[in-house]
Amino acid sequence: MPFEWLVGLRYTRAGRRNGRNSFISFISAISMAGIGLGVTALIVVLSVYNGFQTVVTERMVSVLGHVEVYEVGGTGLADWHSVAAEAARNPQVKGAAPFIEMQGMLVHGGDYLRPSIVRGILPGEETKVSEIGKQMKQGSLDALQPGAYKIILGAELARELEVKMGDRIALAMSQGNSATNMAPLMRSFTVAGTFEAGHNEFDSGLALVNLEDAQQIINAVGPFGLRLRLQDMQKAPEVAAELRNSLPGRLVVRDWTRLNSTWLAVVKSQKNMMFIILTMIIAVAAFNLVATLVMTVTDKQADIAILRTLGASPFSIMKIFVVQGALVGVIGTAIGVACGVLLAWNVGSIVGGIESLFGVHFLSKEIYFISAVPSDLRWGDVGVIAATSLLLAFISTLYPSWRAARVKPAEALRYE
């Protein structure tokens, strides 16, 4: 082993147990613990953030579908079966279902009004592309029979309208921008069920009716488009690009990442800001490392002078203190990664234990729709965090090492 490594390891362990060396060793341990704590906190927080993002995305996509196909002219897909059959030739496509979306005002009893998106669906096909059938709290999708004019509401929307099974509500819609016909189009529906997707946007603003009933209301020749479900939702952008080239006619194909681009951009920016803020913990520990090395250089000036007189170059002196600082950074980062990964894997159980021990509940299901803290550990994030920690530790060694290399042997030994 090169002598620079041997000397650097010895300085890290502070072999001479006098008061000054013990204090320097203590500061080194504090720096190491600070780096480990920062890495642990960053891994756990980003894993929990990823977990919330994953849960919300899955619940959102469970209602929206992975890919949507529209006709350019806005006249609808009269022959949607052929388009669905062509889309199904892609090996990633598991199912397809037609839909119509309308915006209107739901009215109950003249006192309760709520804006809503009303989606026309075919119950038999809808289960192929969404999880709404499994999210029903009351009733069933099969109740949406053509001509029955029944409606299924999000659970929060039903609560705001104060309706229950069998109640009658009215859908009020604009008939266009015609100045001669300002009266809204009204249609009465019977409440046939409620669903809870776990996403407030849909639970408080989405209603489902039969596709044929929706076509009758707006005089459409066919559904507005198709919603597709894929084997792997993460491949939606690539599958959408393939479908644009393979589907016949003038069609618009959009995947769920484009449909929710604003939300995804906000999530990404928040995650980046969280990373920057928590990295400051590691930076503070790195500043402690600078102080530790500066104190070591000051204390070891006589040793440095002796090494120089024995033929050690300034670069070798720099390497000694780079080894000392880098070793602190490597050990601190390794401890932080190990603790962070273990905590991220078990954060749900740990939070549950704390809740049971102190009788508190951090996430109320009535408010957040999530009763447990989710965690999604991503090794890519762990790698970036570890690399950032090691980089900060290495940068922290540069100034003290440069200062050690500038020590003049004659001046250092003058008073020894």
mmCIF file of N, CA and C in Angstrom, residues 4 18 22-23 25 37 57 79 81 109 117 137 157 178 187 195 204 235 259-260 308 316 326 335 361 376 391 413:
data_model
loop_
_atom_site.group_PDB
_atom_site.id
_atom_site.type_symbol
_atom_site.label_atom_id
_atom_site.label_comp_id
_atom_site.label_asym_id
_atom_site.label_seq_id
_atom_site.Cartn_x
_atom_site.Cartn_y
_atom_site.Cartn_z
ATOM 1 N N GLU A 4 1.170 7.172 1.275
ATOM 2 C CA GLU A 4 0.143 8.209 1.437
ATOM 3 C C GLU A 4 -1.132 7.623 2.039
ATOM 4 N N ASN A 18 -3.671 11.675 22.540
ATOM 5 C CA ASN A 18 -3.639 12.851 23.393
ATOM 6 C C ASN A 18 -4.912 13.645 23.197
ATOM 7 N N SER A 22 -7.585 13.279 20.016
ATOM 8 C CA SER A 22 -8.906 12.730 20.324
ATOM 9 C C SER A 22 -10.001 13.690 19.881
ATOM 10 N N PHE A 23 -9.753 14.991 20.065
ATOM 11 C CA PHE A 23 -10.754 15.967 19.643
ATOM 12 C C PHE A 23 -10.917 15.958 18.127
ATOM 13 N N SER A 25 -10.308 13.440 16.166
ATOM 14 C CA SER A 25 -11.008 12.194 15.838
ATOM 15 C C SER A 25 -12.503 12.327 16.100
ATOM 16 N N LEU A 37 -26.179 10.815 8.114
ATOM 17 C CA LEU A 37 -27.533 11.283 8.404
ATOM 18 C C LEU A 37 -28.156 11.968 7.196
ATOM 19 N N THR A 57 -50.398 8.362 -9.151
ATOM 20 C CA THR A 57 -50.391 8.081 -10.590
ATOM 21 C C THR A 57 -51.218 6.853 -10.910
ATOM 22 N N ASP A 79 -67.008 4.116 -36.617
ATOM 23 C CA ASP A 79 -66.584 2.717 -36.723
ATOM 24 C C ASP A 79 -65.442 2.470 -35.740
ATOM 25 N N HIS A 81 -65.035 0.082 -33.692
ATOM 26 C CA HIS A 81 -64.621 -1.318 -33.570
ATOM 27 C C HIS A 81 -63.400 -1.617 -34.427
ATOM 28 N N GLY A 109 -82.568 18.713 -6.577
ATOM 29 C CA GLY A 109 -83.541 19.409 -5.743
ATOM 30 C C GLY A 109 -83.551 20.915 -5.901
ATOM 31 N N ILE A 117 -67.772 16.487 -15.011
ATOM 32 C CA ILE A 117 -67.507 15.857 -16.304
ATOM 33 C C ILE A 117 -68.314 14.577 -16.355
ATOM 34 N N LYS A 137 -68.573 1.616 -4.730
ATOM 35 C CA LYS A 137 -68.995 1.531 -3.341
ATOM 36 C C LYS A 137 -70.450 1.095 -3.239
ATOM 37 N N LEU A 157 -68.699 13.530 -4.993
ATOM 38 C CA LEU A 157 -69.712 14.280 -5.748
ATOM 39 C C LEU A 157 -71.113 13.947 -5.234
ATOM 40 N N SER A 178 -74.996 29.608 -29.744
ATOM 41 C CA SER A 178 -76.032 30.267 -30.535
ATOM 42 C C SER A 178 -76.720 31.360 -29.713
ATOM 43 N N ARG A 187 -81.512 17.109 -18.857
ATOM 44 C CA ARG A 187 -81.849 15.692 -18.943
ATOM 45 C C ARG A 187 -81.833 15.106 -17.548
ATOM 46 N N PHE A 195 -68.793 5.461 -6.904
ATOM 47 C CA PHE A 195 -67.470 4.834 -6.923
ATOM 48 C C PHE A 195 -66.491 5.735 -6.180
ATOM 49 N N SER A 204 -64.809 13.785 -6.916
ATOM 50 C CA SER A 204 -65.656 14.957 -6.711
ATOM 51 C C SER A 204 -66.127 15.603 -8.011
ATOM 52 N N LYS A 235 -44.508 2.318 -20.757
ATOM 53 C CA LYS A 235 -44.178 2.318 -22.184
ATOM 54 C C LYS A 235 -45.218 3.065 -23.014
ATOM 55 N N LEU A 259 -51.387 13.707 -21.226
ATOM 56 C CA LEU A 259 -52.666 14.145 -20.679
ATOM 57 C C LEU A 259 -52.491 14.795 -19.308
ATOM 58 N N ASN A 260 -51.443 14.399 -18.586
ATOM 59 C CA ASN A 260 -51.197 14.931 -17.241
ATOM 60 C C ASN A 260 -49.823 15.589 -17.168
ATOM 61 N N ARG A 308 8.466 15.891 4.102
ATOM 62 C CA ARG A 308 9.040 16.661 2.996
ATOM 63 C C ARG A 308 10.567 16.520 2.969
ATOM 64 N N SER A 316 2.283 14.330 -2.929
ATOM 65 C CA SER A 316 2.106 13.215 -1.990
ATOM 66 C C SER A 316 1.477 13.702 -0.697
ATOM 67 N N ALA A 326 -11.478 11.678 2.079
ATOM 68 C CA ALA A 326 -12.281 10.794 1.241
ATOM 69 C C ALA A 326 -12.752 9.576 2.028
ATOM 70 N N ILE A 335 -22.572 4.198 5.324
ATOM 71 C CA ILE A 335 -23.489 4.061 6.470
ATOM 72 C C ILE A 335 -24.849 4.670 6.127
ATOM 73 N N HIS A 361 -52.387 9.362 14.356
ATOM 74 C CA HIS A 361 -52.543 8.888 12.982
ATOM 75 C C HIS A 361 -52.091 10.009 12.056
ATOM 76 N N ASP A 376 -41.294 3.989 -2.313
ATOM 77 C CA ASP A 376 -40.859 3.394 -3.582
ATOM 78 C C ASP A 376 -39.366 3.687 -3.741
ATOM 79 N N LEU A 391 -18.937 13.274 -3.945
ATOM 80 C CA LEU A 391 -18.379 14.452 -4.626
ATOM 81 C C LEU A 391 -18.167 15.601 -3.651
ATOM 82 N N LEU A 413 9.487 23.346 11.372
ATOM 83 C CA LEU A 413 10.364 22.723 12.360
ATOM 84 C C LEU A 413 11.112 23.730 13.219
#
